[in-house]
Short mmCIF file of C-alpha atoms in Angstrom, two decimals:
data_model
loop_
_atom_site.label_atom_id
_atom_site.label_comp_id
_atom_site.label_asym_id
_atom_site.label_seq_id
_atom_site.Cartn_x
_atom_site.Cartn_y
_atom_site.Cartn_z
CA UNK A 1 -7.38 16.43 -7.95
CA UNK A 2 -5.42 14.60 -5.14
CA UNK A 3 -1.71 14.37 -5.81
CA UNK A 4 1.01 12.91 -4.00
CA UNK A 5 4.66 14.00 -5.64
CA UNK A 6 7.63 12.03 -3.90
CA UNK A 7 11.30 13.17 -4.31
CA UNK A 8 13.58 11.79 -6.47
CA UNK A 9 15.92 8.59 -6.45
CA UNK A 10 18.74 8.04 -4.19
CA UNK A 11 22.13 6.12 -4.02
CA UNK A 12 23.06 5.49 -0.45
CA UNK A 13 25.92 3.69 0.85
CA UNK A 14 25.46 0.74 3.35
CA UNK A 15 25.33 2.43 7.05
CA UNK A 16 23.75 5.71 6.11
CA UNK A 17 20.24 7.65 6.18
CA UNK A 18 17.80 8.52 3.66
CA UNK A 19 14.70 10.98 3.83
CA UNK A 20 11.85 10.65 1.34
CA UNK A 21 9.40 13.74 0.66
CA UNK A 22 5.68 13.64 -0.02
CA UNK A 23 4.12 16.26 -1.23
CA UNK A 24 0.31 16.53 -1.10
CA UNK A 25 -1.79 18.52 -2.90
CA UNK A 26 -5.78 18.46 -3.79
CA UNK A 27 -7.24 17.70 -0.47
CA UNK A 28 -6.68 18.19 3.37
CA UNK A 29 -3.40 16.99 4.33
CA UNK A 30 -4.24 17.25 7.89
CA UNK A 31 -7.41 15.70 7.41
CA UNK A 32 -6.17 11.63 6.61
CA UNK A 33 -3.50 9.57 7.93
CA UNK A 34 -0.67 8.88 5.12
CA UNK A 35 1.26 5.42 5.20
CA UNK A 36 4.28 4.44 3.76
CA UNK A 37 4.75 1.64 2.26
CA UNK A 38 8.17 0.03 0.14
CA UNK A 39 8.59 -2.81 -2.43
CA UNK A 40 12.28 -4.27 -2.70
CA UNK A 41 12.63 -4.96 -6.78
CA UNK A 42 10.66 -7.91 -7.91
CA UNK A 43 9.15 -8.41 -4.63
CA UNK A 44 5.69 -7.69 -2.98
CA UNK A 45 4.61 -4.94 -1.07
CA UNK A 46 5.79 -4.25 2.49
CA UNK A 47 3.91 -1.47 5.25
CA UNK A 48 6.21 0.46 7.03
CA UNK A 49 3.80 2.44 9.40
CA UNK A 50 1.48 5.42 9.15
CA UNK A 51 1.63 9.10 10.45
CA UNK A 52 -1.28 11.46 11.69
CA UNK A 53 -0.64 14.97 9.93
CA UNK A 54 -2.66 16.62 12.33
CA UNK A 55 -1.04 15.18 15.74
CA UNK A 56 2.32 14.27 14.38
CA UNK A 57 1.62 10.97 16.20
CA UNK A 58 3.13 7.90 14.64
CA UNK A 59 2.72 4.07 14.50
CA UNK A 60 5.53 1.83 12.85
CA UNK A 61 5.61 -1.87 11.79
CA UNK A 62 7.53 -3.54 14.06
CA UNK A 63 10.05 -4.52 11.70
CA UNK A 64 11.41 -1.33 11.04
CA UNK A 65 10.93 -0.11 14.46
CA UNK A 66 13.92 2.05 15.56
CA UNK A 67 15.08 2.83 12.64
CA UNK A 68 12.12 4.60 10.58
CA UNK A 69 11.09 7.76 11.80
CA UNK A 70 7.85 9.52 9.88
CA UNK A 71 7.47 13.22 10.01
CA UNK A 72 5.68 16.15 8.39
CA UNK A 73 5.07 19.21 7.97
CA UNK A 74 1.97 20.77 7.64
CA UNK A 75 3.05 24.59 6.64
CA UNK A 76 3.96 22.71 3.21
CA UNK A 77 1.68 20.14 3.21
CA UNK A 78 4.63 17.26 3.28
CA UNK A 79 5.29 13.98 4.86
CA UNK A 80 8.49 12.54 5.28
CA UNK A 81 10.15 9.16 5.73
CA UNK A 82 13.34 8.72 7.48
CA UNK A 83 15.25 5.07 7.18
CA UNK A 84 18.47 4.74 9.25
CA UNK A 85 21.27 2.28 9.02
CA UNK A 86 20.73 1.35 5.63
CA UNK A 87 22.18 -2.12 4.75
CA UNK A 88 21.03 -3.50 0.85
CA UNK A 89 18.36 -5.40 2.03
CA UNK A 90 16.95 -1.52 2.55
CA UNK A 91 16.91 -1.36 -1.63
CA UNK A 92 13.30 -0.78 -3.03
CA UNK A 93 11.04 1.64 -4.32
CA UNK A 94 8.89 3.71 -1.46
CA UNK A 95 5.79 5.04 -1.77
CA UNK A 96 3.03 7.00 0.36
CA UNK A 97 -0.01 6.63 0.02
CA UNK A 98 -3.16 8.53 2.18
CA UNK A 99 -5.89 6.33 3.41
CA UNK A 100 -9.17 6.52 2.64
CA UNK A 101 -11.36 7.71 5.77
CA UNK A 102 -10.65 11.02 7.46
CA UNK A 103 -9.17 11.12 10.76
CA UNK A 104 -9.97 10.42 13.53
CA UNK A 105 -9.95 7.01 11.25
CA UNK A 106 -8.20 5.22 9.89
CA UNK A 107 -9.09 2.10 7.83
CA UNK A 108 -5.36 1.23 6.50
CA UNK A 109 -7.19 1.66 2.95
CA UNK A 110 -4.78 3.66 0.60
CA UNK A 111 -6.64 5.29 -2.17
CA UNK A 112 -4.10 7.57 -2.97
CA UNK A 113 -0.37 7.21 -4.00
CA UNK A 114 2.91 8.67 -5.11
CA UNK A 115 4.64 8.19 -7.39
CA UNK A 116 7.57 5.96 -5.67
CA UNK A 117 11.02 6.69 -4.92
CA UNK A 118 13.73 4.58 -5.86
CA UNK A 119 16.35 4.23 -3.30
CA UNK A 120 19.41 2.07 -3.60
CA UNK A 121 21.76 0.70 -1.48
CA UNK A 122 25.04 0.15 -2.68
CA UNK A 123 28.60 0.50 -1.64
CA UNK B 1 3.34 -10.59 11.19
CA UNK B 2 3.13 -12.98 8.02
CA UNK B 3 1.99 -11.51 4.66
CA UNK B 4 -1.36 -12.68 3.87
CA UNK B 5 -1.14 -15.87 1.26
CA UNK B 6 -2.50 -15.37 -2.68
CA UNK B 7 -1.58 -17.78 -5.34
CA UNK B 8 1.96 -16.39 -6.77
CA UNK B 9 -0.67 -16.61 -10.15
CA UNK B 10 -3.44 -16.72 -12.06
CA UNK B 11 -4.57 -16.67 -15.94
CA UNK B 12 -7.49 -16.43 -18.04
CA UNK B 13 -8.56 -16.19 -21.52
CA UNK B 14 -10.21 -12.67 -22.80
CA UNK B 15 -13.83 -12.42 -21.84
CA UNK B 16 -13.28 -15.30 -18.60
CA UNK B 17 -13.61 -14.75 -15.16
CA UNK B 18 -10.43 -15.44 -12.96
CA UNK B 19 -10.91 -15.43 -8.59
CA UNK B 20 -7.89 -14.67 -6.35
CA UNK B 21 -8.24 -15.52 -2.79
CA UNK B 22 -6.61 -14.15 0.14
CA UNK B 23 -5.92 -16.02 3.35
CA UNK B 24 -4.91 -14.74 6.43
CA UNK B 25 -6.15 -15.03 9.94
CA UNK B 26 -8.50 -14.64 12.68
CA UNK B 27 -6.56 -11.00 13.62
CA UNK B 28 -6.54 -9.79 9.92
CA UNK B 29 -9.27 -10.89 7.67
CA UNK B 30 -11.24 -12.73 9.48
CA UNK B 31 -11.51 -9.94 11.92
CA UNK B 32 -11.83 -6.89 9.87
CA UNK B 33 -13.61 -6.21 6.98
CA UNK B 34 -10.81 -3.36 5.69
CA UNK B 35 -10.08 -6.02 3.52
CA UNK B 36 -8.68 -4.40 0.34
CA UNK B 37 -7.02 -5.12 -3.36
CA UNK B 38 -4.74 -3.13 -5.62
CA UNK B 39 -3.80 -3.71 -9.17
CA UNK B 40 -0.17 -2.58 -10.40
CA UNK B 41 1.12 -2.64 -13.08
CA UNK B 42 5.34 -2.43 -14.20
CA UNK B 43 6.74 0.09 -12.43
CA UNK B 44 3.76 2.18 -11.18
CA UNK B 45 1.90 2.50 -8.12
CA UNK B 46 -0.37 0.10 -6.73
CA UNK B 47 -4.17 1.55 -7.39
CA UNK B 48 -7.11 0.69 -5.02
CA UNK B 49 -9.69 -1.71 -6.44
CA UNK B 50 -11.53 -2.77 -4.20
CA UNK B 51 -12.20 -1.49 -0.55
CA UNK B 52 -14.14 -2.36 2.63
CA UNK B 53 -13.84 -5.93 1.41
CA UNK B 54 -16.69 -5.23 -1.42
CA UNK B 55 -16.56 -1.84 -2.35
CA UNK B 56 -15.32 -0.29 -5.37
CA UNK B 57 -14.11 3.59 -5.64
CA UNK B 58 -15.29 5.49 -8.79
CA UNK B 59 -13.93 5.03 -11.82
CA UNK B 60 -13.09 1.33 -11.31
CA UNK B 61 -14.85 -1.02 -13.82
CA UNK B 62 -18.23 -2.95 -12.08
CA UNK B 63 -16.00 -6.37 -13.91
CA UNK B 64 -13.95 -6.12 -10.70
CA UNK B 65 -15.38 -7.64 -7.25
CA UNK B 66 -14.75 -8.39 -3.88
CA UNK B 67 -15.78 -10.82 -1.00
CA UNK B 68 -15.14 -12.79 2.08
CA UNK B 69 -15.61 -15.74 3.94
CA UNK B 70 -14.03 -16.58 7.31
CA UNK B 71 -10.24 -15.85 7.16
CA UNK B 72 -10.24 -15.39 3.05
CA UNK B 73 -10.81 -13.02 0.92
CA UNK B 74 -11.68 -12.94 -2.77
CA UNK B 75 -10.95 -10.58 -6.10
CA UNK B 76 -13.05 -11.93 -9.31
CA UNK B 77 -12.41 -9.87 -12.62
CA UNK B 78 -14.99 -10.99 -14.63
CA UNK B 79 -15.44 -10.26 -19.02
CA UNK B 80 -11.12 -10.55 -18.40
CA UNK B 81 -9.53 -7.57 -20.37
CA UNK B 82 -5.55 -7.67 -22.45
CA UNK B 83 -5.51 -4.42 -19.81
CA UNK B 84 -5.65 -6.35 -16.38
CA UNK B 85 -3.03 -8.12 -16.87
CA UNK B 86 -0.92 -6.65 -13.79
CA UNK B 87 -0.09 -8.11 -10.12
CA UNK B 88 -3.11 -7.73 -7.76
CA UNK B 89 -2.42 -7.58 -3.91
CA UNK B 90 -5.07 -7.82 -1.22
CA UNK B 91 -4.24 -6.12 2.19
CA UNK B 92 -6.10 -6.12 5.65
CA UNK B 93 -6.23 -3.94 8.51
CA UNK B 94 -4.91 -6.14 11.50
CA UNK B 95 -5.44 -6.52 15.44
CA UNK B 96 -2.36 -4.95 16.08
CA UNK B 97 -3.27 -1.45 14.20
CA UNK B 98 -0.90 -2.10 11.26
CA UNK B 99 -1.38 -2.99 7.69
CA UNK B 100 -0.88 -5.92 6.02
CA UNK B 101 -0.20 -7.21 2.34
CA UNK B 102 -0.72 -10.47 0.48
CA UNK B 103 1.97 -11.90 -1.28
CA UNK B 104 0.60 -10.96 -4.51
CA UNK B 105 -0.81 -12.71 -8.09
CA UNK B 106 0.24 -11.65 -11.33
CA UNK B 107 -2.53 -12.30 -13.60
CA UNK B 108 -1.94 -13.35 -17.48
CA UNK B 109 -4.33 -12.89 -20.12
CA UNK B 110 -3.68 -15.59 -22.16
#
């Protein structure tokens, strides 16, 4: 069956860079984009962007745009999410989550998920 | 881009049917019909109920349904269950290749 395992929690202080793991198992990791997406606590969800594991080619929400940087790494079937210049409002659980259609596609559908990591912010 | 508007919530008696819309634009629902919805409950992960506006992947119960008109979007849970109470999100693919969420329901079983 399709799993996504994330990494564990993380404390951060304000100003500094945290890297989230995804590990997928159960189907083709190079075969469907994987998004990630965060929820700050007691708040909605929030997309971040999406990366091709195939290509390595990436597309971020604006928002977050020069400070996220996706990654992976196909020889272990992982993605990766890199935030940078963490400040509290950064706080939230993260998840990834594959979408639904193979590539070339990509319907922003996410039928699979991890788990969610819990990073925190704090000085 | 603005996150997609859903009443903050919703409730229903056991064996009711409950609707959540979803309103959003011309360049997100309107536009597209990736229109999805996700149920979550306490601290887990969203799960996909609904895709492709109408769709629903195996194992979801037939009492969940989807549909669209124009620039909203619609969840009914019909026969309501003690087990979906939960927050339910909708989401839709936009013009600008990105993703984006409603603000989210939470649904009581009352």
């Amino acid at each position: 069956q399709v799993q996504l395992v994330q990494s564990g929690a993380e404390v951060k202080k304000p100003g500094a860079s945290v890297k989230v793991s995804c590990k997928a198992s159960g189907y083709t990791f190079t075969g469907y984009y994987m998004h990630w997406v965060r929820q700050a606590p007691g708040q909605g969800l929030e997309w971040m962007g999406r990366i091709n594991p195939n290509s390595g080619g990436t597309n971020y929400a604006q928002k977050f745009q020069g400070r996220v940087t996706m990654s992976r790494d196909t020889s272990i079937t992982t993605a990766y999410m890199e935030l940078s210049r963490l400040t509290s409002d950064d706080t939230a659980v993260y998840f990834c989550a594959s979408d639904i259609v193979k590539l070339p596609a990509a319907n922003h559908e996410l039928d699979n998920w991890g788990q969610g990591s819990l990073v925190t912010v704090s000085p | 881009q603005s996150a997609l508007t859903q009443p903050a919530s919703v409730s229903g008696s056991p064996g009711q049917s409950i609707t959540i819309s979803c309103t959003g634009t011309s360049s997100d629902v309107g536009g597209y019909n990736y229109v999805s919805w996700y149920q979550q409950h306490p601290g887990k992960a969203p799960k996909l109920m609904i895709y492709d506006v109408s769709n629903r992947p195996s194992g979801v119960s037939n009492r969940f349904s989807g549909s669209k008109s124009g620039n909203t979007a619609s969840l009914t849970i019909s026969g309501l269950q003690a087990e979906d109470e939960a927050d339910y999100y909708c989401s839709s693919y936009t013009s600008r290749i990105t993703l984006v969420f409603g603000t989210g329901t939470k649904v009581t079983v009352v």
